[in-house]
């Protein structure tokens, strides 16, 4: 059976691949959405922090012999801590200024971090093995699904939904959202708002690092792995609606699928299709699919 | 009137100064600009290492030269963008007295630089770019293409693979000038040797995730998946092909353009057994080892890639031609480069052909098994040497207007 001249078998495979790539988009855009939604900072360092996550995993393995599973926990904490330092020392001063200042600062930091890593490790990247428990794969009939990629989809879904739940459905999330609406009122209730904001930034950065650790066995651990991805992820956030948690999750997976299909029907356009969609969405719904006009 | 007089005087003074420095060298300094990717996916292949190679060429030239030339090396990052590359080239030629541009990986940028160089009458010493069009329909009296080209790669690797039974192909092609040229040249070799091409897919450059394209290649049932891409794109393609069980499923990969740094980045475990064509390997003989040792001392212990070796060879020969012609006029120097035989420790004795093609042997190499490797950079073994007269496209076949 064929659809538009493409065998359905091939199509299923491509849809699955799209879903896998979409899970990276979702995880990364989630971190961005959390940071933008709660801090009003456009975090252009996100790609570099994703790359740092992968490098921390690589260094943990090669210098200390700490494997993939522990890296999933340790790398986000370490990179998140660097995020906390950035927020405390620099970002904190920019909240009252225009978005543009935060954008420029984080973009500059991203370039510096990337440059430092490139200087040390070159541009070809370093290999990182798939953990022993997840090597091999399953033959689904229409395609060979590597176990590791299946794990990525599942893990990313769990993390995305858990984050959404915490922010939208728990008391902690309620405080966070309240603090963005009216920080002085929330502070009057005895809640340390600046600390909460700092930790939120650290958490968003940690999410980027987590995505980096998950990407390490698939791609080369290379200094420019983040800059290749970050522009797409920004488009995802814009389409989903800046700051909307659910929006970023749904569009992350959705655009992964659309991109996957483009790779079959017209591969040359596969890295522009997302921006075409972005342009259309901005024309029809300037606040994004899930955003609300303020 | 007064202003006019002043400018005449200044002009005369400048002319006198230049005359004092050297008879025919404009502004007294031979200035060579190394222009390549300093920060992106080709930075390890060329990048700062090419600057080191150019400096070593100057060092070696000065040891034997009696001309006492003043030589200066400058460098810049073209970010793999033709517009950025052309802007730098124009600035260098127009305001900074650069006489020659060396290296320039990324074929789309190289084609642009070749045109700018021709317009300005300077010299372009290409090492990094692959497209065989630089000495074919886009050839120029101001361009020398030193290290390798798509025809050489296609002919070396493609023919070897088809002859050993890999007769059906599917191409994964980087969607720009280089990928298209490599795909075209390889396809011609495959067809000529009795093979067939079952399909092709063009991926955006640079790419990140190739699994979708690999899946299409898998579905084509072709015996060989030809990777007409380079650097980080090739590395990720090979890595992901292993992940998706493509090689285990009986299909084989052919990295049409591989560099030493790619093999290093993949690790021998993943890349063992791959064969590809190169025109330089640091561990080939005593001369290449001795030179590579010097290079490694200045480049963080990393041996040279063929692109970096080519920058050395091309710059050295250029300087010899400048001395012999006693001028830094680009068109005249390139003509002299074609007249003089070439000789350097890395590529041996050779020639530069009328179309600008540098002629030397090429090597079909195989990536070692982990057990065979004795050091961190002991990665390749040479399977066959392709003699100089067979390694490159015959002069008559390229369609270069300079060839009469």
XYZ file of C-alpha atoms in Angstrom:
698
model
C 0.000 0.000 0.000
C 1.218 3.464 -0.807
C 0.374 7.002 0.191
C 1.442 9.648 -2.348
C 3.893 7.169 -3.833
C 5.513 6.359 -0.511
C 5.009 2.852 0.908
C 3.106 2.980 4.223
C 5.879 0.969 5.850
C 8.392 3.688 5.112
C 5.895 6.286 6.256
C 5.414 4.631 9.647
C 9.163 4.548 10.122
C 9.440 8.233 9.299
C 6.627 9.135 11.668
C 8.385 7.304 14.463
C 11.653 9.078 13.705
C 9.763 12.356 13.727
C 8.431 11.522 17.145
C 11.945 10.800 18.417
C 13.300 14.099 17.139
C 10.180 15.769 18.442
C 10.940 14.543 21.933
C 14.193 16.509 21.875
C 12.391 19.583 20.617
C 9.793 19.171 23.339
C 12.319 18.749 26.127
C 14.375 21.738 25.036
C 11.466 24.028 24.317
C 9.963 23.056 27.665
C 12.991 24.477 29.484
C 12.785 27.636 27.389
C 9.075 27.989 28.038
C 9.540 27.603 31.802
C 12.246 30.257 31.822
C 10.373 32.669 29.602
C 7.035 32.080 31.276
C 8.314 32.669 34.784
C 11.317 34.955 34.343
C 10.489 36.771 31.109
C 14.003 36.026 29.894
C 14.627 34.747 26.375
C 17.352 32.276 27.227
C 19.632 32.110 24.205
C 22.193 30.202 26.272
C 19.877 27.207 26.156
C 21.668 25.509 23.251
C 25.037 25.926 24.929
C 23.624 24.521 28.154
C 22.278 21.525 26.252
C 25.773 21.038 24.836
C 27.276 21.392 28.336
C 24.980 18.623 29.552
C 26.360 16.310 26.884
C 29.942 17.312 27.676
C 29.481 16.844 31.420
C 28.208 13.314 30.719
C 31.215 12.717 28.478
C 33.653 14.012 31.094
C 32.000 12.089 33.923
C 32.420 8.901 31.912
C 35.967 9.485 30.735
C 37.496 11.181 33.767
C 35.586 9.610 36.647
C 34.123 6.464 35.118
C 30.577 7.539 35.965
C 28.154 6.021 33.470
C 25.062 7.185 31.650
C 22.420 6.596 34.324
C 24.136 8.614 37.018
C 24.936 11.285 34.436
C 21.221 11.712 33.829
C 21.015 12.949 37.401
C 24.412 14.573 37.975
C 24.849 16.510 34.713
C 21.602 18.514 35.064
C 22.561 19.384 38.640
C 26.046 20.587 37.672
C 24.884 22.532 34.634
C 21.855 23.803 36.560
C 24.263 25.115 39.204
C 26.161 27.086 36.568
C 22.782 28.444 35.523
C 22.116 29.549 39.087
C 25.439 31.404 39.101
C 24.607 33.127 35.817
C 21.207 34.154 37.160
C 22.559 35.429 40.489
C 25.449 37.385 39.060
C 24.043 38.716 35.802
C 20.497 37.934 34.710
C 18.977 39.169 37.952
C 19.918 42.709 37.046
C 18.000 42.628 33.789
C 14.451 41.758 34.819
C 13.252 45.334 34.746
C 14.787 46.096 31.387
C 13.580 45.286 27.894
C 13.661 41.629 26.695
C 16.395 42.574 24.295
C 18.997 42.965 27.055
C 18.425 39.456 28.364
C 18.569 38.116 24.836
C 21.876 39.822 24.095
C 23.441 38.773 27.383
C 22.425 35.120 27.070
C 23.471 35.057 23.404
C 26.885 36.417 24.356
C 27.299 33.878 27.121
C 26.369 31.109 24.671
C 29.096 32.227 22.236
C 31.682 32.332 25.012
C 30.795 28.872 26.312
C 30.837 27.411 22.814
C 34.167 29.024 22.040
C 35.738 27.659 25.207
C 34.595 24.119 24.470
C 35.676 24.330 20.841
C 39.093 25.502 21.871
C 39.469 22.526 24.172
C 37.795 19.740 22.204
C 37.820 20.747 18.513
C 34.831 20.651 16.200
C 34.574 16.984 15.207
C 33.127 16.008 18.532
C 33.697 13.120 20.881
C 31.987 9.740 20.788
C 29.710 8.616 23.636
C 28.449 5.042 23.703
C 24.864 3.950 24.142
C 24.560 2.445 27.663
C 24.882 -1.342 27.655
C 21.299 -1.871 28.857
C 19.891 -0.086 25.832
C 22.051 -1.322 22.961
C 20.454 -3.241 20.145
C 16.947 -2.719 18.954
C 13.628 -4.187 18.020
C 12.473 -5.015 14.540
C 9.001 -3.566 14.251
C 8.435 -4.962 10.787
C 8.358 -1.546 9.140
C 11.584 -0.413 10.714
C 14.384 -1.284 13.102
C 13.843 0.726 16.279
C 16.981 1.145 18.360
C 16.123 0.552 22.021
C 17.888 3.727 22.988
C 15.654 5.906 20.815
C 12.555 4.257 22.253
C 13.847 5.132 25.702
C 14.370 8.753 24.674
C 10.745 9.134 23.628
C 9.423 7.587 26.831
C 11.780 9.493 29.125
C 11.076 12.784 27.424
C 7.317 12.303 27.652
C 7.552 11.530 31.365
C 9.736 14.552 32.101
C 7.533 16.875 30.039
C 4.303 15.763 31.670
C 5.805 15.834 35.169
C 7.000 19.395 34.627
C 3.627 20.452 33.301
C 1.952 18.847 36.305
C 4.225 20.559 38.829
C 3.768 23.998 37.333
C 0.086 23.862 36.475
C -1.352 21.563 39.134
C 0.630 21.846 42.397
C 0.922 24.447 45.120
C 4.570 25.096 44.275
C 3.561 25.773 40.693
C 0.829 28.092 41.895
C 3.369 30.120 43.899
C 5.608 30.329 40.857
C 2.846 31.541 38.622
C 1.648 33.977 41.225
C 5.174 35.339 41.651
C 5.371 36.173 37.957
C 2.024 37.966 38.060
C 2.697 39.983 41.191
C 6.039 39.403 42.921
C 5.599 41.934 45.736
C 2.255 40.484 46.829
C 3.642 36.937 46.899
C 6.671 38.174 48.838
C 4.284 39.732 51.367
C 2.999 36.220 52.091
C 6.485 35.295 53.301
C 7.744 33.561 50.182
C 11.318 34.212 49.064
C 10.566 35.214 45.487
C 14.120 35.960 44.275
C 15.294 32.549 45.438
C 12.369 30.871 43.752
C 13.143 32.665 40.495
C 16.814 31.655 40.721
C 15.918 28.027 41.262
C 13.438 28.139 38.401
C 16.169 29.316 36.045
C 18.433 26.567 37.385
C 15.654 24.058 36.732
C 15.101 25.234 33.152
C 18.835 24.999 32.501
C 18.865 21.553 34.110
C 16.213 20.457 31.606
C 18.468 21.576 28.756
C 21.354 19.625 30.266
C 19.145 16.556 30.636
C 18.298 16.740 26.937
C 22.036 17.034 26.284
C 22.813 13.846 28.206
C 20.066 12.036 26.329
C 21.421 13.308 22.990
C 25.042 12.345 23.709
C 24.787 8.698 22.580
C 22.919 9.679 19.393
C 25.011 12.578 18.135
C 28.659 13.418 18.499
C 29.299 15.341 21.700
C 30.436 18.470 19.910
C 30.608 22.171 20.806
C 28.219 23.236 18.045
C 25.545 20.606 18.728
C 23.481 23.206 20.565
C 23.751 26.040 18.074
C 22.497 23.694 15.333
C 19.366 22.982 17.321
C 18.561 26.137 19.228
C 17.079 28.121 16.347
C 14.623 25.340 15.578
C 13.717 25.077 19.234
C 13.025 28.798 19.385
C 10.718 28.445 16.432
C 8.938 25.654 18.303
C 8.472 27.886 21.345
C 7.173 30.746 19.227
C 4.710 28.470 17.429
C 3.560 26.947 20.690
C 3.125 30.337 22.307
C 5.955 31.938 24.308
C 5.866 30.679 27.868
C 3.096 28.119 27.410
C 4.210 24.822 28.969
C 1.679 22.587 27.262
C 2.119 24.522 24.040
C 5.817 23.778 23.902
C 5.309 20.085 24.600
C 2.602 19.602 22.000
C 4.309 21.670 19.299
C 7.649 20.028 20.060
C 6.300 16.595 19.233
C 4.035 17.882 16.470
C 6.782 19.725 14.594
C 9.077 16.715 14.942
C 6.424 14.741 13.061
C 5.946 17.383 10.378
C 9.681 17.684 9.881
C 9.916 13.899 9.622
C 7.313 13.849 6.858
C 9.063 16.651 4.988
C 12.223 14.546 5.008
C 10.353 11.964 2.930
C 8.406 14.146 0.543
C 10.840 17.010 -0.003
C 14.076 16.532 1.977
C 15.646 19.789 0.763
C 13.029 21.777 2.673
C 13.253 19.822 5.895
C 15.135 22.500 7.768
C 12.965 25.351 6.527
C 9.539 23.812 6.987
C 9.421 24.726 10.666
C 10.054 28.383 9.870
C 7.400 28.398 7.188
C 4.935 27.103 9.776
C 6.182 29.703 12.223
C 5.493 32.492 9.729
C 1.984 31.198 9.046
C 1.168 30.790 12.733
C 2.432 34.275 13.534
C 0.244 35.717 10.795
C -2.894 33.968 11.996
C -2.300 33.803 15.749
C 0.427 36.248 16.813
C 0.521 34.838 20.353
C 1.202 31.308 19.098
C -1.050 28.268 19.084
C -1.363 27.958 22.849
C -0.401 31.463 23.930
C -2.712 34.065 25.331
C -2.547 37.676 24.274
C -1.464 39.880 27.148
C 45.755 71.989 -7.823
C 47.538 71.791 -4.532
C 45.706 68.596 -3.605
C 46.595 67.070 -6.932
C 50.246 67.893 -6.447
C 50.249 66.346 -2.985
C 48.743 63.124 -4.217
C 51.272 62.907 -7.025
C 54.072 63.404 -4.506
C 52.676 60.790 -2.157
C 52.263 58.405 -5.049
C 55.834 58.930 -6.121
C 57.105 58.425 -2.585
C 55.134 55.220 -2.232
C 56.448 53.970 -5.560
C 59.995 54.724 -4.466
C 59.512 52.884 -1.172
C 58.090 49.854 -2.917
C 60.944 49.935 -5.370
C 63.453 49.945 -2.568
C 61.929 46.865 -0.921
C 61.820 44.636 -3.946
C 61.628 45.107 -7.628
C 58.199 43.625 -8.325
C 56.595 42.819 -4.990
C 53.760 45.268 -4.386
C 54.134 47.001 -0.997
C 57.230 44.896 -0.260
C 55.372 42.089 1.496
C 53.963 38.841 0.156
C 50.785 38.480 2.160
C 48.873 35.212 2.200
C 45.407 34.940 3.729
C 44.294 31.575 5.075
C 40.511 31.617 4.735
C 38.508 28.702 6.106
C 35.997 27.420 8.626
C 37.521 28.293 11.988
C 34.528 27.509 14.165
C 32.051 25.168 12.477
C 31.913 21.569 11.392
C 35.003 21.801 9.155
C 37.221 23.541 11.733
C 39.111 20.353 12.633
C 39.685 19.448 8.989
C 41.102 22.856 8.086
C 40.700 25.635 10.679
C 43.643 26.856 12.747
C 45.690 23.811 11.654
C 45.837 25.220 8.133
C 47.383 28.401 9.528
C 50.043 26.306 11.248
C 50.711 24.514 7.944
C 51.025 27.827 6.057
C 53.501 29.115 8.638
C 55.589 25.953 8.326
C 55.656 26.469 4.550
C 56.974 30.004 5.032
C 59.583 28.696 7.477
C 60.787 26.027 5.039
C 60.758 28.414 2.093
C 62.897 30.947 3.942
C 65.483 28.236 4.724
C 66.300 27.702 1.062
C 65.336 31.009 -0.515
C 67.856 33.701 -1.328
C 65.295 36.343 -2.284
C 64.840 37.630 1.271
C 61.096 38.064 0.773
C 58.996 39.503 3.554
C 56.083 37.107 4.011
C 53.072 37.552 6.206
C 50.233 35.119 7.002
C 46.786 36.350 8.015
C 43.643 34.307 8.605
C 39.862 34.609 8.822
C 36.706 32.549 9.355
C 34.305 32.272 6.386
C 31.689 30.374 8.420
C 30.958 28.193 5.382
C 28.994 31.059 3.852
C 29.820 32.237 0.322
C 28.737 35.815 1.106
C 30.930 36.037 4.203
C 33.858 34.504 2.315
C 33.575 36.921 -0.643
C 33.346 39.923 1.653
C 36.515 38.925 3.496
C 38.294 38.235 0.208
C 37.350 41.642 -1.245
C 38.491 43.402 1.909
C 41.774 41.540 1.935
C 42.485 42.219 -1.742
C 41.272 45.819 -1.820
C 42.449 47.305 1.452
C 44.920 44.952 3.102
C 47.295 44.122 0.263
C 46.692 40.374 0.468
C 48.284 38.704 -2.567
C 46.925 35.180 -2.305
C 44.183 33.301 -0.480
C 44.833 29.749 0.652
C 42.718 26.769 1.759
C 38.942 27.640 1.562
C 37.080 24.425 2.322
C 33.347 24.326 1.441
C 32.939 24.238 -2.317
C 30.254 26.906 -2.513
C 32.599 29.392 -0.826
C 35.582 28.270 -2.900
C 33.706 28.872 -6.170
C 32.903 32.400 -5.007
C 36.498 33.092 -3.953
C 37.797 31.760 -7.255
C 35.651 34.306 -9.079
C 36.659 37.236 -6.831
C 40.336 36.256 -7.149
C 40.075 36.155 -10.916
C 38.418 39.580 -11.035
C 41.172 41.076 -8.893
C 44.043 39.294 -10.659
C 45.298 37.653 -7.452
C 46.099 33.987 -6.664
C 43.851 31.346 -5.102
C 45.584 28.287 -3.622
C 42.772 25.889 -2.917
C 43.258 22.947 -0.628
C 40.055 22.460 1.336
C 37.291 22.498 -1.265
C 36.374 19.399 -3.184
C 34.318 20.276 -6.232
C 36.019 19.210 -9.443
C 34.300 22.163 -11.162
C 37.161 24.366 -9.876
C 39.338 22.823 -12.584
C 36.439 22.015 -14.886
C 33.863 24.407 -16.244
C 34.646 26.982 -13.509
C 38.430 26.864 -13.926
C 40.399 30.100 -13.697
C 43.899 31.287 -14.633
C 44.226 32.465 -11.016
C 43.292 29.245 -9.229
C 45.346 26.201 -8.307
C 43.452 23.223 -6.853
C 45.974 21.359 -4.782
C 44.938 18.499 -2.550
C 42.011 16.465 -3.856
C 38.704 16.782 -5.693
C 35.396 14.996 -6.092
C 36.559 13.207 -9.248
C 39.578 11.799 -7.410
C 37.420 10.594 -4.511
C 34.765 9.103 -6.766
C 37.282 7.402 -8.961
C 39.374 5.989 -6.105
C 36.681 4.826 -3.728
C 33.798 4.310 -6.145
C 35.681 2.110 -8.593
C 37.220 0.008 -5.813
C 33.826 -0.656 -4.248
C 31.985 -1.479 -7.475
C 34.762 -3.865 -8.492
C 34.417 -5.778 -5.217
C 30.694 -6.368 -5.729
C 29.089 -3.159 -4.414
C 27.162 -2.529 -7.600
C 23.903 -0.907 -6.402
C 24.045 2.492 -4.731
C 21.916 4.954 -2.803
C 23.283 8.440 -2.184
C 22.991 10.586 0.914
C 24.043 13.958 -0.426
C 24.769 17.267 1.313
C 22.538 19.778 -0.463
C 25.106 22.253 -1.823
C 27.759 22.556 -4.537
C 30.155 20.038 -2.984
C 27.613 17.293 -2.348
C 26.115 17.663 -5.810
C 29.552 17.463 -7.466
C 30.607 14.445 -5.421
C 27.340 12.659 -6.126
C 27.578 13.418 -9.857
C 31.199 12.257 -10.141
C 30.581 9.096 -8.110
C 27.444 8.219 -10.029
C 29.413 8.456 -13.273
C 32.053 6.062 -11.919
C 29.435 3.609 -10.638
C 27.613 3.547 -13.971
C 30.848 3.274 -15.936
C 31.844 0.206 -13.959
C 28.531 -1.518 -14.566
C 26.758 -0.598 -11.322
C 23.419 1.145 -10.892
C 22.033 3.932 -8.725
C 18.743 3.076 -7.000
C 18.028 6.441 -5.444
C 19.322 9.535 -3.731
C 18.261 11.963 -1.060
C 19.605 15.467 -0.508
C 19.883 16.537 3.101
C 20.179 20.101 4.417
C 23.709 21.273 5.239
C 24.805 21.095 7.991
C 22.530 18.353 9.273
C 22.177 16.763 12.662
C 19.800 13.846 12.517
C 20.226 11.557 9.525
C 18.089 8.655 10.687
C 15.210 9.607 8.433
C 17.442 9.650 5.349
C 19.181 6.460 6.421
C 15.829 4.757 6.691
C 15.057 5.738 3.105
C 18.424 4.348 2.073
C 17.635 1.147 3.935
C 14.277 0.799 2.185
C 15.972 1.144 -1.213
C 17.774 -2.181 -0.590
C 20.911 -0.777 -2.250
C 24.077 -2.662 -1.343
C 26.062 0.528 -0.857
C 24.980 3.763 0.803
C 27.246 6.443 -0.603
C 27.787 9.373 1.766
C 28.338 12.432 -0.412
C 28.855 14.704 2.570
C 31.752 15.631 4.861
C 32.951 16.399 8.367
C 30.333 16.346 11.121
C 27.644 15.281 8.625
C 29.577 12.150 7.666
C 30.404 11.356 11.276
C 26.775 11.549 12.378
C 25.596 9.577 9.317
C 27.970 6.712 10.078
C 27.219 6.746 13.767
C 23.469 6.671 13.230
C 23.724 4.014 10.528
C 25.342 1.766 13.119
C 22.594 2.610 15.596
C 19.847 1.658 13.153
C 21.487 -1.662 12.338
C 22.092 -0.762 8.710
C 25.521 -2.319 8.426
C 24.422 -5.312 10.500
C 21.553 -5.701 8.025
C 23.962 -6.305 5.161
C 24.241 -2.862 3.577
C 27.597 -1.110 3.485
C 28.517 2.527 3.840
C 30.912 4.331 1.565
C 32.234 7.571 3.070
C 33.119 9.296 -0.181
C 35.051 12.012 1.629
C 36.605 11.138 4.947
C 39.323 12.892 6.877
C 41.666 11.629 9.548
C 39.849 13.692 12.164
C 36.515 12.062 11.213
C 37.946 8.604 11.853
C 39.388 9.801 15.141
C 36.066 11.294 16.205
C 34.114 8.146 15.339
C 36.568 5.851 17.060
C 37.947 2.699 15.472
C 35.215 0.531 16.925
C 32.576 2.245 14.770
C 34.690 3.082 11.739
C 36.876 -0.015 11.313
C 36.971 -1.443 7.824
C 35.707 1.708 6.076
C 37.645 2.441 2.915
C 38.151 5.845 1.395
C 40.536 7.818 -0.784
C 42.977 10.410 0.486
C 45.980 12.161 -0.986
C 47.920 12.376 2.265
C 48.374 10.291 5.389
C 50.774 11.509 8.060
C 52.221 8.033 8.767
C 52.931 7.099 5.148
C 56.707 7.489 4.993
C 59.665 9.035 6.835
C 59.292 12.447 5.175
C 55.601 12.746 6.030
C 56.216 11.545 9.599
C 59.043 14.012 10.152
C 56.972 16.927 8.881
C 53.901 15.804 10.809
C 55.967 15.709 13.984
C 56.780 19.395 13.522
C 53.144 20.116 12.793
C 51.910 18.243 15.856
C 54.282 20.166 18.110
C 52.532 23.367 17.076
C 48.992 22.014 16.862
C 48.227 20.451 20.223
C 49.540 17.013 19.279
C 47.078 16.525 16.408
C 48.579 15.305 13.117
C 47.675 17.115 9.883
C 44.673 16.236 7.733
C 45.141 16.127 3.981
C 43.672 19.629 3.728
C 46.237 21.048 6.123
C 49.037 19.165 4.336
C 47.774 20.616 1.068
C 47.922 24.155 2.419
C 51.601 23.554 3.196
C 52.340 22.168 -0.257
C 50.413 24.881 -2.090
C 51.862 27.799 -0.121
C 55.406 26.456 -0.475
C 55.049 26.081 -4.243
C 53.412 29.511 -4.514
C 56.341 31.134 -2.733
C 58.819 29.349 -4.990
C 56.894 30.661 -7.976
C 56.870 34.213 -6.551
C 60.646 34.022 -6.203
C 61.148 32.550 -9.677
C 58.837 35.057 -11.373
C 60.056 37.899 -9.180
C 56.555 39.283 -8.839
C 53.471 38.860 -6.685
C 51.107 39.533 -9.548
C 48.567 36.717 -9.093
C 48.060 35.811 -12.748
C 51.790 35.700 -13.452
C 52.586 33.694 -10.314
C 49.930 31.079 -11.043
C 51.290 30.784 -14.594
C 54.735 30.259 -13.066
C 53.331 27.639 -10.661
C 52.146 25.691 -13.697
C 55.546 26.017 -15.356
C 57.663 24.888 -12.390
C 57.633 21.243 -11.296
C 56.445 20.824 -7.703
C 58.444 19.102 -4.998
C 57.711 18.894 -1.297
C 58.076 16.265 1.455
C 54.327 15.594 1.692
C 53.163 15.058 -1.886
C 56.505 14.293 -3.548
C 57.321 15.447 -7.070
C 54.432 16.597 -9.209
C 53.058 19.190 -11.562
C 50.326 21.788 -11.812
C 48.305 21.269 -14.982
C 47.031 23.921 -17.385
C 43.552 23.771 -15.825
C 45.023 24.462 -12.372
C 44.829 20.848 -11.170
C 47.801 19.739 -9.020
C 48.805 16.195 -9.959
C 50.099 13.672 -7.439
C 49.279 10.094 -6.361
C 46.207 9.244 -4.282
C 45.837 6.456 -1.765
C 42.993 4.060 -1.159
C 43.085 3.549 2.608
C 41.287 1.333 5.095
C 40.480 2.154 8.709
C 42.365 -0.183 11.049
C 40.748 -2.548 13.505
C 41.142 -1.469 17.143
C 43.632 -4.312 17.715
C 45.857 -3.152 14.842
C 46.236 0.395 16.108
C 49.371 1.134 18.103
C 48.795 4.778 19.012
C 46.055 7.383 19.323
C 46.548 8.515 15.707
C 47.530 5.163 14.208
C 44.256 4.871 12.326
C 44.730 4.001 8.660
C 46.525 1.517 6.433
C 47.175 2.117 2.779
C 45.598 -0.529 0.524
C 46.539 0.739 -2.900
C 48.427 3.647 -4.360
C 46.670 5.219 -7.320
C 49.436 6.571 -9.561
C 49.470 10.293 -10.308
C 48.515 9.848 -13.962
C 45.333 7.933 -12.988
C 44.334 9.726 -9.787
C 42.783 12.794 -11.395
C 40.351 13.525 -14.202
C 42.062 13.547 -17.613
C 42.782 17.078 -18.788
C 40.531 16.806 -21.826
C 37.443 15.615 -19.895
C 36.984 18.566 -17.570
C 35.654 21.091 -20.055
C 37.964 23.821 -18.765
C 38.098 26.716 -21.262
C 41.812 27.288 -20.454
C 42.686 23.951 -22.048
C 43.090 24.300 -25.784
